[in-house]
CSV table of C-alpha atoms and ligand atoms in Angstrom, one decimal:
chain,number,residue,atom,x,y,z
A,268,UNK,CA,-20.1,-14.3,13.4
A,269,UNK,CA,-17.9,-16.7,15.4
A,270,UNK,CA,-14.8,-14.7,15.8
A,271,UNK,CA,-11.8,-17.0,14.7
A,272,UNK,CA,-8.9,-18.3,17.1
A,273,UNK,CA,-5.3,-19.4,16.3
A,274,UNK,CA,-4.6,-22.7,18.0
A,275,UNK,CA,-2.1,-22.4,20.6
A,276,UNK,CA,-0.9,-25.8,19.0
A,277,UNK,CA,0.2,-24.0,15.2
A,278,UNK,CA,3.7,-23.8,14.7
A,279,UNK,CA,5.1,-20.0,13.8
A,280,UNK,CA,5.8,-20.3,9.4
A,281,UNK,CA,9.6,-19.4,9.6
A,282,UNK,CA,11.0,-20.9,6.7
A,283,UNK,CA,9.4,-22.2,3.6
A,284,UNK,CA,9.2,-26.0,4.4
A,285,UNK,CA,6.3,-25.0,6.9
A,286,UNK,CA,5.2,-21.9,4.4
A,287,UNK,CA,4.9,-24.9,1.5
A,288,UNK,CA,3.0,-27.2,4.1
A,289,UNK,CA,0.6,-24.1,4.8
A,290,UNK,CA,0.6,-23.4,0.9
A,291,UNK,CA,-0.7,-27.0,0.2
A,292,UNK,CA,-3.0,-27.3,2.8
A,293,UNK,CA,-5.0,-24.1,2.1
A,294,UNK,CA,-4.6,-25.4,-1.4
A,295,UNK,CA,-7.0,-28.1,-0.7
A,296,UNK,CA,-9.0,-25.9,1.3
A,297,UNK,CA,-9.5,-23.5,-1.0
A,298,UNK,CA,-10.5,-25.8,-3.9
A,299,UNK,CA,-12.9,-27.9,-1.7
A,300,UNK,CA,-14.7,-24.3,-0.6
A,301,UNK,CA,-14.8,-22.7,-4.1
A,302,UNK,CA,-15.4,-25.8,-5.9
A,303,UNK,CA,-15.9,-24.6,-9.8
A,304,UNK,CA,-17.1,-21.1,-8.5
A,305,UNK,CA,-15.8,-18.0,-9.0
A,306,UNK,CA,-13.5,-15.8,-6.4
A,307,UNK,CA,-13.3,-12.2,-6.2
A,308,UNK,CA,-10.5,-9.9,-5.1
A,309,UNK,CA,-9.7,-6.4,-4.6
A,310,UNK,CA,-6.1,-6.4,-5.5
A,311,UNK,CA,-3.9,-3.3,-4.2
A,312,UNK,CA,-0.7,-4.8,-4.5
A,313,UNK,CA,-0.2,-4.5,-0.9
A,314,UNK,CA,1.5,-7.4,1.0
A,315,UNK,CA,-1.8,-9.3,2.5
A,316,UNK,CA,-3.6,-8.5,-1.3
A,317,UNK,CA,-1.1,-9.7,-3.2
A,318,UNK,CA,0.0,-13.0,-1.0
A,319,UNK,CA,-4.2,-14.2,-1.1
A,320,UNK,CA,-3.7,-13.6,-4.7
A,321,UNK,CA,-1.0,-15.6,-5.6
A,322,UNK,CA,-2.2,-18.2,-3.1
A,323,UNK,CA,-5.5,-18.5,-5.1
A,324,UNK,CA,-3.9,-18.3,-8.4
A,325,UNK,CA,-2.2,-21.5,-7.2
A,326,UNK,CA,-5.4,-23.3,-5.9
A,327,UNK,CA,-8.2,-22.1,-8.5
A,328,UNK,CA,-6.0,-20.1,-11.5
A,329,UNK,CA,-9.0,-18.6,-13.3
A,330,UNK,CA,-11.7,-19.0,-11.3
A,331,UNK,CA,-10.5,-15.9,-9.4
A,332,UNK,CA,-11.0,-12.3,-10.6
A,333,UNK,CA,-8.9,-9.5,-9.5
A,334,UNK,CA,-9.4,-6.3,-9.6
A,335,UNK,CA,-7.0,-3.5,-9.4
A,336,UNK,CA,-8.1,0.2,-8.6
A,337,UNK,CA,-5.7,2.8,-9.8
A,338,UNK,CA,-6.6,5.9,-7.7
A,339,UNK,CA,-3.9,7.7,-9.0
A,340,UNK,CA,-2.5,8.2,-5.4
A,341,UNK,CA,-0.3,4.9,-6.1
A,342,UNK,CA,3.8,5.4,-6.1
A,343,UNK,CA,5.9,5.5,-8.6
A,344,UNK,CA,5.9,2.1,-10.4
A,345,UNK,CA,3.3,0.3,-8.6
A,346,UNK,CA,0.2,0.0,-10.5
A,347,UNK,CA,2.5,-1.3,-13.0
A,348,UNK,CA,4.1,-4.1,-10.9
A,349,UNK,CA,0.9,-5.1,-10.1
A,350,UNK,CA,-0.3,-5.8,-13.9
A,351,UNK,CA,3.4,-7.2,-14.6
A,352,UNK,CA,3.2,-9.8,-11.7
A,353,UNK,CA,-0.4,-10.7,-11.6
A,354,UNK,CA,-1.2,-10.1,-15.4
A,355,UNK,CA,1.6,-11.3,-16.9
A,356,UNK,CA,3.9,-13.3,-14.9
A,357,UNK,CA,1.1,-15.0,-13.3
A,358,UNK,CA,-1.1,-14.9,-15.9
A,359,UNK,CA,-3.9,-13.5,-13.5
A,360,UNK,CA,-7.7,-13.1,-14.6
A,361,UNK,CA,-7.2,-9.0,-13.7
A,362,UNK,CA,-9.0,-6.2,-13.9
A,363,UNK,CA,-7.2,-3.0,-14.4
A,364,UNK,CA,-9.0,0.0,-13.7
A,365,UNK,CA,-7.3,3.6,-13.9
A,366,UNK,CA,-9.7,5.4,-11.6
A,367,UNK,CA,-7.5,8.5,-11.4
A,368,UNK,CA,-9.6,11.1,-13.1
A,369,UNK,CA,-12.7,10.1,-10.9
A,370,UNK,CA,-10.4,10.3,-7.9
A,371,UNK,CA,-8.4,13.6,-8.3
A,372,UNK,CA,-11.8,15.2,-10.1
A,373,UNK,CA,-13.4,14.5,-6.5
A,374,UNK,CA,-10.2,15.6,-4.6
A,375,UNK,CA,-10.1,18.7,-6.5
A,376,UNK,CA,-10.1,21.6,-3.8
A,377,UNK,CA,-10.3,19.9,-0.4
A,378,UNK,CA,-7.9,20.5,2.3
A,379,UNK,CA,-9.4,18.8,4.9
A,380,UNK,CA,-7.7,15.7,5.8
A,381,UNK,CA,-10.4,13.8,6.9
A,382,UNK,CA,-12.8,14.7,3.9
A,383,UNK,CA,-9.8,13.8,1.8
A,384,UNK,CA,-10.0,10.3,3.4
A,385,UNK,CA,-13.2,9.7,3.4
A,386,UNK,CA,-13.4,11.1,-0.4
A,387,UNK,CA,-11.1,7.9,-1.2
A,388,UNK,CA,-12.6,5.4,1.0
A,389,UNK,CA,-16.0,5.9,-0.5
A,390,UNK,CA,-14.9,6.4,-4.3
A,391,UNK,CA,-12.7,3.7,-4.1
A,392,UNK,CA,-16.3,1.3,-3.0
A,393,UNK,CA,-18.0,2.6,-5.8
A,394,UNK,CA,-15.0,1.5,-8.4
A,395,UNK,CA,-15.0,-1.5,-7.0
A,396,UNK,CA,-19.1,-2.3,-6.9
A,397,UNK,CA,-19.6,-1.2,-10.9
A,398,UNK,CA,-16.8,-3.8,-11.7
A,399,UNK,CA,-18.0,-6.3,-9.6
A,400,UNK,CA,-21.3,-5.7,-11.1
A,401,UNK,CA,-20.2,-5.5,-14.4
A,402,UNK,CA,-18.8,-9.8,-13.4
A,403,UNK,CA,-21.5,-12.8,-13.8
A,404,UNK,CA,-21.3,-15.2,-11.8
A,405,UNK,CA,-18.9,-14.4,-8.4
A,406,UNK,CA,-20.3,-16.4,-5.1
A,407,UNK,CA,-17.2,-15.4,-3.2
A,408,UNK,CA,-15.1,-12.5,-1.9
A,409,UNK,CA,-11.6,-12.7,-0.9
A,410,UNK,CA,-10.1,-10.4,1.7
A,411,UNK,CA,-6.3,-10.2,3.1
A,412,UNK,CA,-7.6,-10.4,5.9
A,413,UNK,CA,-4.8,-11.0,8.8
A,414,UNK,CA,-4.4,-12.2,12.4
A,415,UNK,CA,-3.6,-9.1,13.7
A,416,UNK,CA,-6.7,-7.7,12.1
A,417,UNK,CA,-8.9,-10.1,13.6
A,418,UNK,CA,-7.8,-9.7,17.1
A,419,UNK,CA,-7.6,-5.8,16.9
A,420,UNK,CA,-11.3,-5.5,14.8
A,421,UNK,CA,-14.0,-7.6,13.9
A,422,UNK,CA,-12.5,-9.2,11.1
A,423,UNK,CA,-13.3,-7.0,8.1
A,424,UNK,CA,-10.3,-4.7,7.0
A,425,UNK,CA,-12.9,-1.8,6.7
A,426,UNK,CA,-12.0,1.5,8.5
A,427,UNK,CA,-8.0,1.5,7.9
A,428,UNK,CA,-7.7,0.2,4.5
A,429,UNK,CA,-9.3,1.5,1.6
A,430,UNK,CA,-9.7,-1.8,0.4
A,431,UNK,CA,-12.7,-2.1,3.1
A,432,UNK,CA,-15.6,-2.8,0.9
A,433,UNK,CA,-19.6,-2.5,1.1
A,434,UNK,CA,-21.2,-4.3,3.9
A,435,UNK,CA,-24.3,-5.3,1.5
A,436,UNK,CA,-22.2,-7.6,-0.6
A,437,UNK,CA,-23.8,-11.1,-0.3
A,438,UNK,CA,-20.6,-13.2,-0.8
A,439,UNK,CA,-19.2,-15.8,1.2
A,440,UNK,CA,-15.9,-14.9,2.4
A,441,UNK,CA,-12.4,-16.2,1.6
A,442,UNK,CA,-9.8,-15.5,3.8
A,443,UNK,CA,-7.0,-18.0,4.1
A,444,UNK,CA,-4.7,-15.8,5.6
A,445,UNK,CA,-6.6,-15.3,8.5
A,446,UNK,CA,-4.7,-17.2,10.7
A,447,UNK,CA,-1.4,-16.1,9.7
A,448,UNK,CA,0.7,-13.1,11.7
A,449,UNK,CA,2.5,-10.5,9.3
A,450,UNK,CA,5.8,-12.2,9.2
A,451,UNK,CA,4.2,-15.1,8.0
A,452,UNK,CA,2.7,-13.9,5.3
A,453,UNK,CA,5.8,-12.5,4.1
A,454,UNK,CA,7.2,-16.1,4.0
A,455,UNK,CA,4.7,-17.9,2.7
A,456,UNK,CA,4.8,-14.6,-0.6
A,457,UNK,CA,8.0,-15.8,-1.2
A,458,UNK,CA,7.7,-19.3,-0.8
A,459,UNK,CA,5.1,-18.8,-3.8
A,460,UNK,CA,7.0,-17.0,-5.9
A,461,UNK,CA,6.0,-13.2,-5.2
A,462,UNK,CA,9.0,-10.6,-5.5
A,463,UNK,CA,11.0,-10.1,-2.5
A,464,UNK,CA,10.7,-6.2,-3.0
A,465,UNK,CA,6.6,-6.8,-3.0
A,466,UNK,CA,6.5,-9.1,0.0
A,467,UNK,CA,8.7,-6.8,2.1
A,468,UNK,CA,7.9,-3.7,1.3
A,469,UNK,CA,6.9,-1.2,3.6
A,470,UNK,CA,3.6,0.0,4.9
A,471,UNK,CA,1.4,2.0,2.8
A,472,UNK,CA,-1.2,3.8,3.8
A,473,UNK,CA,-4.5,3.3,2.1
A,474,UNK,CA,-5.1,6.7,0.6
A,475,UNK,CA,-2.1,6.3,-0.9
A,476,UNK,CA,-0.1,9.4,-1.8
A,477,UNK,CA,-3.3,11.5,-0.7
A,478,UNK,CA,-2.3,11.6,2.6
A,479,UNK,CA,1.5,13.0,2.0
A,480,UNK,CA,0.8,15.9,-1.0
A,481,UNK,CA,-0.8,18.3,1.9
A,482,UNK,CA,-3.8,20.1,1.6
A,483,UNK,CA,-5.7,20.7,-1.6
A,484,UNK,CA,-4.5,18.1,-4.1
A,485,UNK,CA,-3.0,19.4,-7.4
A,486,UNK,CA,-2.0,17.0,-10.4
A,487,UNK,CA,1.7,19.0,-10.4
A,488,UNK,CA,2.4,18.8,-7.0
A,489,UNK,CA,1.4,14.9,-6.8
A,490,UNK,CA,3.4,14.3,-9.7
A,491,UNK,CA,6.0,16.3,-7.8
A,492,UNK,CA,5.8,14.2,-5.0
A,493,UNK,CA,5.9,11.0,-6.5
A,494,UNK,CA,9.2,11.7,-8.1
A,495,UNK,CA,10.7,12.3,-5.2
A,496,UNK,CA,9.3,9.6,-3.1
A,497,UNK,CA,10.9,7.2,-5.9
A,498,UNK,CA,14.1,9.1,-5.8
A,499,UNK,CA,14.2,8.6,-1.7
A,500,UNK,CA,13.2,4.8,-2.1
A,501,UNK,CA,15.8,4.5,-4.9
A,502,UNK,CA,18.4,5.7,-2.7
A,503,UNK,CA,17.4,4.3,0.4
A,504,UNK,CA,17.5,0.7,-1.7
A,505,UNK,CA,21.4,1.9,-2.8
A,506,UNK,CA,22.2,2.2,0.6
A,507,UNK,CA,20.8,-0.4,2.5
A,508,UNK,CA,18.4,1.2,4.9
A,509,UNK,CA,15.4,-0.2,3.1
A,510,UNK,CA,16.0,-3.5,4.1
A,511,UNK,CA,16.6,-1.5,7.6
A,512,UNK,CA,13.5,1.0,8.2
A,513,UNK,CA,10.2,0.4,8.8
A,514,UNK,CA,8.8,3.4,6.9
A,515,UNK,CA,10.2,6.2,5.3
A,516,UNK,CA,8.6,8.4,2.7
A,517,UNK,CA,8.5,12.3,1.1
A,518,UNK,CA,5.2,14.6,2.0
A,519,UNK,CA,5.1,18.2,-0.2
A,520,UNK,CA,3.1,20.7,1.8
A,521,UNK,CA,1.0,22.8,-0.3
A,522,UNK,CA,3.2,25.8,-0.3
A,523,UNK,CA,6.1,27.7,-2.4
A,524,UNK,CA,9.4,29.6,-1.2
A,525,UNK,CA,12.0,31.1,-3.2
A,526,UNK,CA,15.0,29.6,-4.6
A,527,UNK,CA,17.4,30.3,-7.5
A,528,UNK,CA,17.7,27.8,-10.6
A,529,UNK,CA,19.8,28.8,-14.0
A,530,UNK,CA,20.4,32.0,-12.3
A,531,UNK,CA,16.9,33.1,-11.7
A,532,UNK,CA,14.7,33.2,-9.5
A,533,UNK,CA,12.6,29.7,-8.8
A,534,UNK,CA,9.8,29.0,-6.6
A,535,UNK,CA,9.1,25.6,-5.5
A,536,UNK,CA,7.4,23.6,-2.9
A,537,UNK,CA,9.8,21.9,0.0
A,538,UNK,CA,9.9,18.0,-0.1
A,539,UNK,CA,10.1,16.8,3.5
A,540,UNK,CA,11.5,13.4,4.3
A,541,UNK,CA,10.1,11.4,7.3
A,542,UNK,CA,12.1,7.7,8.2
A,543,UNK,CA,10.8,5.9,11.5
A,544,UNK,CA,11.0,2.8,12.9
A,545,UNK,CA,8.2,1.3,15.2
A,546,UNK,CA,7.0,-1.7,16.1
A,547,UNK,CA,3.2,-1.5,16.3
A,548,UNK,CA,2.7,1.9,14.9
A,549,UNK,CA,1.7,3.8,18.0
A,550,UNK,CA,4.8,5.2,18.7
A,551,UNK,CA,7.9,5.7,16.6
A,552,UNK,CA,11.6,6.9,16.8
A,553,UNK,CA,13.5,8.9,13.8
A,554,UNK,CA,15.9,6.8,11.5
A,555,UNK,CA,19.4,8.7,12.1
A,556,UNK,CA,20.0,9.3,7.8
A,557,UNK,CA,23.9,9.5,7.0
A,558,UNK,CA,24.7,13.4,5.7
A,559,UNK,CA,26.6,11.7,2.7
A,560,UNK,CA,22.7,9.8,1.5
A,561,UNK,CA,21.3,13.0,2.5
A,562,UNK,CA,23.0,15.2,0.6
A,563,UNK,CA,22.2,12.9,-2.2
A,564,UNK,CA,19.1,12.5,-2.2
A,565,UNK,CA,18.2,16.4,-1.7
A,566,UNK,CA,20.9,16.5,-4.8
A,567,UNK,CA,18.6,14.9,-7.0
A,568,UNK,CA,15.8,15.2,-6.1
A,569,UNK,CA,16.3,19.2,-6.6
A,570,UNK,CA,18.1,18.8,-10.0
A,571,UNK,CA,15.6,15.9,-11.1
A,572,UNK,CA,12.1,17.1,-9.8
A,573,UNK,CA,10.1,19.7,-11.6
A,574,UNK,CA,8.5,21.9,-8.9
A,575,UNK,CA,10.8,21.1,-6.0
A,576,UNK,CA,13.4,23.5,-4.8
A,577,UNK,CA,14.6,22.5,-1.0
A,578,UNK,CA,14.9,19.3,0.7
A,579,UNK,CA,13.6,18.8,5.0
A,580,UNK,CA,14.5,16.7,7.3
A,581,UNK,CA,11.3,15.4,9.6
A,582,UNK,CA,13.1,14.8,13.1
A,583,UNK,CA,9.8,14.5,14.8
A,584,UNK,CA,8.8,10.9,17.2
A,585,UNK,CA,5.7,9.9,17.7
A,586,UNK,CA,4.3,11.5,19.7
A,587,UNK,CA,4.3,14.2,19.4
A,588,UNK,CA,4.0,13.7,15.2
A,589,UNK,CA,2.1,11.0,13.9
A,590,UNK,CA,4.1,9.2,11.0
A,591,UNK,CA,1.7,10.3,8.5
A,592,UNK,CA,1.3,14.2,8.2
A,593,UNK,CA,-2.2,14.1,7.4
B,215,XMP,P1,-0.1,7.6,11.9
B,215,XMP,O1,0.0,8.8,10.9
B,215,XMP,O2,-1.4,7.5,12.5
B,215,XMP,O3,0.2,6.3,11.1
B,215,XMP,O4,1.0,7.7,13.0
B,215,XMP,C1,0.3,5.0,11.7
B,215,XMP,C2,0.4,4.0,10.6
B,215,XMP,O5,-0.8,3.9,9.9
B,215,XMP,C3,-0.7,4.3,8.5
B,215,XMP,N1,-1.9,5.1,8.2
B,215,XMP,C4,-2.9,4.6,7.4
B,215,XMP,N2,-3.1,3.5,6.8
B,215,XMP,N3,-5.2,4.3,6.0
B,215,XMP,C5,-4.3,3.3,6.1
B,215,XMP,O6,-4.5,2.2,5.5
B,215,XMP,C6,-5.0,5.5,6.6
B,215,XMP,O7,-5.9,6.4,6.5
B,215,XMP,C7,-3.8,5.7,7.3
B,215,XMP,N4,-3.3,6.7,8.1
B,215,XMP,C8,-2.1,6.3,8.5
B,215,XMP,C9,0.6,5.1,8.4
B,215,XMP,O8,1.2,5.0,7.1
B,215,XMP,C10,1.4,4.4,9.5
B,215,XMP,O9,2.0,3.2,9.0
């Protein structure tokens, strides 16, 4: 396939003047590759997801058919923004699909990271291919497919992202973000409409809260973890640094120490919080967390979180850590 180049000659989308010229432009584009067919697209509810979405919304409405996987490794809140933006607001052809059983059924006693991974990558296919099949009539596929992605890969968001789908699918692709670096995508989300929280937020890995509740999965501790993770993103939010780091996030390890609670004795697993900032995501330096929104957040998230009964501090760059613990 002819791998695709930005001209030199495109101007850098800064502002939404440009990101409504680039808007109506793939507009026409769009409609004029579609025609009265029908569009499909895997819809995480990540940035490049939900930006093609709201950009074919604009150009076809409900000749495009998203479909959301729940995996059950989402955060707090986020399946849900996705069916209250798309579906609702948008009034979006969606598919909702709440996978989770499947997924934490198949999870169930595996430690191994990888195997974890690859557990999710390959479920998350299958979800995708018995909705698609269950659809008549789709000619094309849309991906989120980025600059970046095209100069780092072939093109095809497929080892990374969960959303990577089955090679044997004979659609056409659409991908009119293809050209466009990250930044620009952000502007041209909120030039259509998409909420500032969704277009900015931060990276998310594709497995999701898989990779951050260690070891073995266990429904308690995930919920554990995802209680505290919004806790941390609430309070990051009151304080400003959300705006300010580039990811920050709570992992549970998949072990117990002893603690005191009502006077007796409690044992709960440690929620450890991890805050970098990076550029490219190869190496990363440790947000420096103000004691007072520190001592807040381990506040509540010990008094408010069934299971948790100490609060960490992850002070480790990469290297030596990775950003993920898994
Ligand atoms: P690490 O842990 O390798 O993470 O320092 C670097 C960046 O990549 C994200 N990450 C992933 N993203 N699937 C993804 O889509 C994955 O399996 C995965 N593992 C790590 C991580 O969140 C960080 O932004």
């Amino acid at each position: 396939m002819e791998k695709i180049v930005r001209p030199s000659s495109m101007e850098r989308i800064t502002n939404f003047g440009l990101a409504n010229k680039f808007i109506d432009e793939q507009v026409d584009l769009i409609r004029k590759q579609v025609g009265d067919k029908k569009v499909l697209l895997a819809l995480s509810g990540g940035v490049d997801s939900s930006v093609v979405a709201a950009l074919l919304i604009k150009a076809i409405g409900k000749q495009l058919v998203c479909v959301h996987v729940n995996h059950g490794l989402m955060r707090k809140g986020e399946s849900e923004q996705v069916i209250e933006v798309f579906g609702e607001a948008l009034d979006a052809n969606l598919v909702y699909v709440d996978a989770t059983d499947r997924f934490l059924d198949l999870l169930k006693d595996v430690s191994d990271p990888e195997k974890k991974r690859k557990i999710i990558g390959n479920e998350f296919i299958k979800v995708f291919d018995e909705e698609s099949a269950k659809l008549d009539g789709i000619s094309f596929l849309a991906q989120g497919t980025i600059y970046p992605d095209i100069l780092e890969s072939d093109g095809v968001k497929a080892h990374h992202n969960v959303g990577g789908l089955p090679e044997d699918m004979e659609m056409s692709l659409v991908e009119p973000l293809a050209l466009l670096y990250k930044d620009e995508v952000r502007v041209v989300g909120e030039a259509l409409g998409l909420p500032h929280a969704m277009v900015y937020r931060q990276p998310f890995p594709g497995p999701g809260l898989g990779v951050r509740c260690l070891g073995a999965i266990t429904r308690d501790r995930l919920h554990a973890l995802r209680e505290a993770d919004a806790i941390l993103r609430e309070e990051f939010d009151n304080c400003g640094l959300s705006e300010k780091v580039w990811q920050y996030f709570i992992a549970v390890p998949d072990f117990k120490s002893v603690g005191v609670r009502d006077s007796k004795r409690y044992e709960g697993w440690p929620a450890i919080i991890r805050a970098v900032n990076t550029t490219d995501a190869m190496t990363a330096t440790i947000e420096e967390i103000p004691y007072a929104v520190l001592h807040k957040i381990t506040n509540r998230i010990t008094a408010e979180v069934e299971g948790i009964n100490r609060v960490l501090l992850d002070l480790t760059p990469k290297p030596v850590g990775t950003i993920e613990w898994e």
